Short mmCIF file of C-alpha atoms and ligand atoms in Angstrom, two decimals:
data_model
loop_
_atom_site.label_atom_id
_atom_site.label_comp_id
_atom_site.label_asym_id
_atom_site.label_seq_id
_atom_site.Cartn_x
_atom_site.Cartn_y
_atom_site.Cartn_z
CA UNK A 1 -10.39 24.00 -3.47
CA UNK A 2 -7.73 25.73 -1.62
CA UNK A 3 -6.76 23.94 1.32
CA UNK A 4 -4.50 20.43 1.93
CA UNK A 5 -6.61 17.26 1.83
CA UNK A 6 -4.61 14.29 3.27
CA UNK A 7 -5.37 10.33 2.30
CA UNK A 8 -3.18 7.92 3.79
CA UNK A 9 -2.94 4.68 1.80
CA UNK A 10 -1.98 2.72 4.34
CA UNK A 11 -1.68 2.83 8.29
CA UNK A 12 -1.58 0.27 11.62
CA UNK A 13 -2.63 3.53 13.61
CA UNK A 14 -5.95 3.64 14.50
CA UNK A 15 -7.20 7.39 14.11
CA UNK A 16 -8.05 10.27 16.93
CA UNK A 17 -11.78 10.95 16.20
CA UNK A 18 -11.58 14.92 14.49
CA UNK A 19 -8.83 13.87 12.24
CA UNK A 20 -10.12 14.73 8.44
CA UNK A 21 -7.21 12.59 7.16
CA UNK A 22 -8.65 10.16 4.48
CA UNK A 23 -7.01 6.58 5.22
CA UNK A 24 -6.62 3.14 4.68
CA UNK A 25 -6.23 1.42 7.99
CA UNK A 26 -4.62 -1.81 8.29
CA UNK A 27 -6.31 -4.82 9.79
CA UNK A 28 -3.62 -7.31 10.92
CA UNK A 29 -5.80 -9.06 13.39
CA UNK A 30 -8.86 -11.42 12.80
CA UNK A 31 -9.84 -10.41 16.42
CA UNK A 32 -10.35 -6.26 16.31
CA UNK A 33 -13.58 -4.84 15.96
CA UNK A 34 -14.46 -3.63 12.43
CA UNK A 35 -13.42 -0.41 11.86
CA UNK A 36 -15.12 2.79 11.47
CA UNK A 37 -12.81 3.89 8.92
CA UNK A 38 -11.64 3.03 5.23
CA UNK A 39 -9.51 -0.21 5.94
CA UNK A 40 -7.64 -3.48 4.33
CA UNK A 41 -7.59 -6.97 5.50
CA UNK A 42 -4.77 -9.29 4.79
CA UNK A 43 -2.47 -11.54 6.20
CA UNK A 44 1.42 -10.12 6.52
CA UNK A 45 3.81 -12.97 5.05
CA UNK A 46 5.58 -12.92 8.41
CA UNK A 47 1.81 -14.08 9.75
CA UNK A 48 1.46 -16.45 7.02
CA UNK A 49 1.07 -19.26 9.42
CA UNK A 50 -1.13 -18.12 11.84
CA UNK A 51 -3.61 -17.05 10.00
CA UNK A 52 -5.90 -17.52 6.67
CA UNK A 53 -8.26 -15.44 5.07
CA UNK A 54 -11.53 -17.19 5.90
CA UNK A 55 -10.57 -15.96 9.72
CA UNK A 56 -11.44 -12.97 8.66
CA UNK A 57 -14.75 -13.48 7.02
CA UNK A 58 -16.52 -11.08 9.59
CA UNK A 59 -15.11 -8.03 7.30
CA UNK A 60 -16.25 -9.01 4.27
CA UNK A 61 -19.48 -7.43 3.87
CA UNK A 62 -18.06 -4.23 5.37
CA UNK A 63 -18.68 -1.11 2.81
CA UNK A 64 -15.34 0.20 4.62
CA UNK A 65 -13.37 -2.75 3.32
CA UNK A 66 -11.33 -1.22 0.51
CA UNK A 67 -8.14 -3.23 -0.21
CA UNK A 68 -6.49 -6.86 0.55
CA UNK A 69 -3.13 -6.70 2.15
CA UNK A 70 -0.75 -6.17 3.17
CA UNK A 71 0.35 -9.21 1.98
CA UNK A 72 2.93 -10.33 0.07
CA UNK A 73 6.65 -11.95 0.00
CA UNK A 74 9.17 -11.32 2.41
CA UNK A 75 12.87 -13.13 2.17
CA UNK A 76 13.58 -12.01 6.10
CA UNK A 77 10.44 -13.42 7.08
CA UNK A 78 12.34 -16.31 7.52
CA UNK A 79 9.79 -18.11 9.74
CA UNK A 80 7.57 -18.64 6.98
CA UNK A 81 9.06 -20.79 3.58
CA UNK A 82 8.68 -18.57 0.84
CA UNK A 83 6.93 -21.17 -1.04
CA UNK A 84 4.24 -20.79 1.49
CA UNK A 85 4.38 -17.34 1.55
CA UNK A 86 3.67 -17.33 -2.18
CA UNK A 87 0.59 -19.99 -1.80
CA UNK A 88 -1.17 -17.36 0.59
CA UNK A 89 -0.28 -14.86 -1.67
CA UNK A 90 -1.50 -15.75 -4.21
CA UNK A 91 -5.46 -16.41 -2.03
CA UNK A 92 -5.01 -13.18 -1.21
CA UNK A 93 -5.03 -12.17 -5.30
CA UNK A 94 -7.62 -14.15 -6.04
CA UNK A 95 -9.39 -12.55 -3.10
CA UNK A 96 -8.71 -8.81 -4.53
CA UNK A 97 -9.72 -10.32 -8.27
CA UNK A 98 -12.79 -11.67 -7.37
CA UNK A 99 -13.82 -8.85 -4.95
CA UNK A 100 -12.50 -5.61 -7.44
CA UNK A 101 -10.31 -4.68 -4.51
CA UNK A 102 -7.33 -3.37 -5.00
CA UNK A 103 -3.92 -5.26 -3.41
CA UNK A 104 -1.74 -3.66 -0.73
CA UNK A 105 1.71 -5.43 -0.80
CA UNK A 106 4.38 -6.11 1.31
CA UNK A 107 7.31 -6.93 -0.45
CA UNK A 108 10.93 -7.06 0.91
CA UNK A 109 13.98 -8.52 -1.32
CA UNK A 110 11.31 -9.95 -3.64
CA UNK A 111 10.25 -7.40 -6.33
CA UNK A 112 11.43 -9.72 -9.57
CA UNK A 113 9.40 -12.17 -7.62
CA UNK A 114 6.57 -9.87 -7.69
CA UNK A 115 6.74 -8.71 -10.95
CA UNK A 116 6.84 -12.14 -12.27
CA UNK A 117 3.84 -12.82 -10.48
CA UNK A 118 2.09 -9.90 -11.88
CA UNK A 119 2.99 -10.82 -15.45
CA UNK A 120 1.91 -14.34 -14.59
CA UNK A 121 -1.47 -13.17 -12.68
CA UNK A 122 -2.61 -10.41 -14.99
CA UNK A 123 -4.67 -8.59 -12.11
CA UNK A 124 -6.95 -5.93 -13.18
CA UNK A 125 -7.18 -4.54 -9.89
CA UNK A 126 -3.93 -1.71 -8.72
CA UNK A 127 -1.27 -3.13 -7.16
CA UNK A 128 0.16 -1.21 -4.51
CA UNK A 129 3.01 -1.86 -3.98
CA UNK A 130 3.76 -0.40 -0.20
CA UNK A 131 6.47 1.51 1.59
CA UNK A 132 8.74 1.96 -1.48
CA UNK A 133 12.44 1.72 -0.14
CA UNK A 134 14.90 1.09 -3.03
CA UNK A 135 16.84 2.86 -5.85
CA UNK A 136 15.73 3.95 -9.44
CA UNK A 137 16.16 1.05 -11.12
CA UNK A 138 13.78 -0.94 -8.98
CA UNK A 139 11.52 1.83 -8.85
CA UNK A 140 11.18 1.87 -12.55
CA UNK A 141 10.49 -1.50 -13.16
CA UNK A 142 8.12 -1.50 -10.83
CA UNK A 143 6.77 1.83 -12.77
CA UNK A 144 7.09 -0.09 -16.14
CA UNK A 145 5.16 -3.34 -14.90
CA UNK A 146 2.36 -1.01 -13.62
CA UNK A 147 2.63 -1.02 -9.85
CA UNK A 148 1.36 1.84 -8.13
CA UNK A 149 4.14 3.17 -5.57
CA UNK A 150 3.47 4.08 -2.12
CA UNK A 151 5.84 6.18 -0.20
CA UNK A 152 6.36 6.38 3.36
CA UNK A 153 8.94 7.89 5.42
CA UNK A 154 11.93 6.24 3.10
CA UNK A 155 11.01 9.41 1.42
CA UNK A 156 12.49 11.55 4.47
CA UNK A 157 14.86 9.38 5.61
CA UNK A 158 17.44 8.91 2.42
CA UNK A 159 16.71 5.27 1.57
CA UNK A 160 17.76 4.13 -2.26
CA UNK A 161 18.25 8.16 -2.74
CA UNK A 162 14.52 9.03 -4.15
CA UNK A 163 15.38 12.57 -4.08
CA UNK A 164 17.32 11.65 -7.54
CA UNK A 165 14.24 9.78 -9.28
CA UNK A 166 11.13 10.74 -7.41
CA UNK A 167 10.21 13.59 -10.00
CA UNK A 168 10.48 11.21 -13.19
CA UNK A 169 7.98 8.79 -11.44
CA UNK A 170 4.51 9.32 -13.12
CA UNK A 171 2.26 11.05 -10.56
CA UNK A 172 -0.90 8.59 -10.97
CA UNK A 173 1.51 6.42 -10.07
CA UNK A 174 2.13 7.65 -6.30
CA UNK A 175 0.42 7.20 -3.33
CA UNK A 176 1.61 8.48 0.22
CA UNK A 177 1.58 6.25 3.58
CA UNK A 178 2.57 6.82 7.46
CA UNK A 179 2.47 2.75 7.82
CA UNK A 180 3.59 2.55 11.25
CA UNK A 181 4.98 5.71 12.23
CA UNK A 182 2.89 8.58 13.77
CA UNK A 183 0.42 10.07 11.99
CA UNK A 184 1.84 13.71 12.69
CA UNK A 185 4.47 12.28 10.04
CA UNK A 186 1.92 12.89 6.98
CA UNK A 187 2.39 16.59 6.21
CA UNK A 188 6.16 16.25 6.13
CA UNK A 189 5.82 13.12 3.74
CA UNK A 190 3.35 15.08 1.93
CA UNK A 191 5.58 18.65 1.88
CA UNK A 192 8.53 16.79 0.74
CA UNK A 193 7.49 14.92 -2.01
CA UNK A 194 5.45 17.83 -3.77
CA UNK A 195 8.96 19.75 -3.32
CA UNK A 196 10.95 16.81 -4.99
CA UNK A 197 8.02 17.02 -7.74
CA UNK A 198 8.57 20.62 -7.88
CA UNK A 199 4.65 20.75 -7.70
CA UNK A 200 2.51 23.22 -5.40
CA UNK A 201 1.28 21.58 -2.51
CA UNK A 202 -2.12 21.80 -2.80
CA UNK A 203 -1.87 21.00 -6.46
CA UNK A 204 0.19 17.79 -5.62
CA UNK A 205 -2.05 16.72 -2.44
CA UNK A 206 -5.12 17.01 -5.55
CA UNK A 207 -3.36 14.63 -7.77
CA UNK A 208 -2.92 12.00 -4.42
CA UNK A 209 -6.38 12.64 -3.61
CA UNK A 210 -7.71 11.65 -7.11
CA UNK A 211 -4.97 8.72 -7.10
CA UNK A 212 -6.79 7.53 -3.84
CA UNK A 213 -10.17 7.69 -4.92
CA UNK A 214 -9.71 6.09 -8.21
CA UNK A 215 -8.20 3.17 -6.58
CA UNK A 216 -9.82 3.31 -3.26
CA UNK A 217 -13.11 4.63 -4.14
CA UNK A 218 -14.98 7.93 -3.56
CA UNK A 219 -16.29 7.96 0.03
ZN1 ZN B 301 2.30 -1.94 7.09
#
């Protein structure tokens, strides 16, 4: 196959109709319609009190439900107690566990938390662990402990300096995300990090694409 196949692992955009981007869109609302497209359901910490899973029941059944989160721990979230942050987490794992679906997470200032949790859990199902912002050494524990890493826009805009450890991260490992920025932001994501691989494109966008659909599923 010779030409650029884009997946998305995570979005809050809903998509323009001829777009042949593969995605994961993000469900933050009990309220919106089910989507025609691949999405999650989960309930961000900051949300944690507003909402719980059985409020969004309706999605369930859905064949296009193909992840829980995000969801997750958040130490500016400071709204919600992390304790009760961690109780809804944790529904939302045994939600993924019980389903096979993999888990989207949210995680800001908490990743020993996390990994913790994850030794504690045992999950057989991928954690994602979305919108990687941070330097090597959290990136490799993260790596070590098994999370998959999904990079946004930190990639472009210098966060934690990936340019300097990107390349040593193992490529099953990745996924690629637009999260909340526009969805025109993709290729660049996409260009940059098969340069900082030092991979063709097309031979990079191949090993996302079969990193999606092992995790996401085929279709
Ligand atoms: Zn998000």
């Amino acid at each position: 196959m010779n030409e650029m196949h884009y997946c998305d692992a995570h979005t809050h955009l809903t998509p323009n109709a001829e777009e042949c981007v593969r995605r994961i869109y993000h469900v933050m609302r009990p309220t919106e319609a089910i989507p025609e497209t691949l999405f999650s359901i989960g309930i961000h910490p900051k949300d944690a009190l507003m909402y719980s899973l059985e409020d969004f029941r309706g999605y369930f059944n859905s064949s296009n439900l193909r992840a829980i989160g995000e969801c997750g721990l958040d130490r500016t979230a400071s709204n919600v107690p992390l304790n009760k942050q961690n109780e809804v987490f944790r529904e939302h794992v045994r939600m993924s566990e019980e389903n096979g679906k993999p888990l989207i997470l949210h995680c800001v200032r908490c990743a020993q938390e996390m990994i913790h949790l994850k030794k504690e859990l045992k999950p057989l199902q991928p954690w994602i662990f979305h919108g990687f912002r941070g330097n090597r050494r959290k990136a490799f524990e993260l790596v070590e402990a098994g999370f998959i890493l999904s990079f946004g826009t930190g990639l472009l805009k210098d966060s934690g300096n990936p340019e300097a450890f990107f390349a040593e991260i193992p490529p099953e490992q990745i996924l690629l995300e637009t999260d909340a920025e526009p969805a025109e932001t993709l290729p660049m994501i996409y260009a940059t990090a098969a340069q900082l691989h030092e991979l063709n494109p097309i031979c990079f966008a191949d090993v996302i694409e079969q990193n999606f659909n092992r995790i996401f599923g085929n279709e």
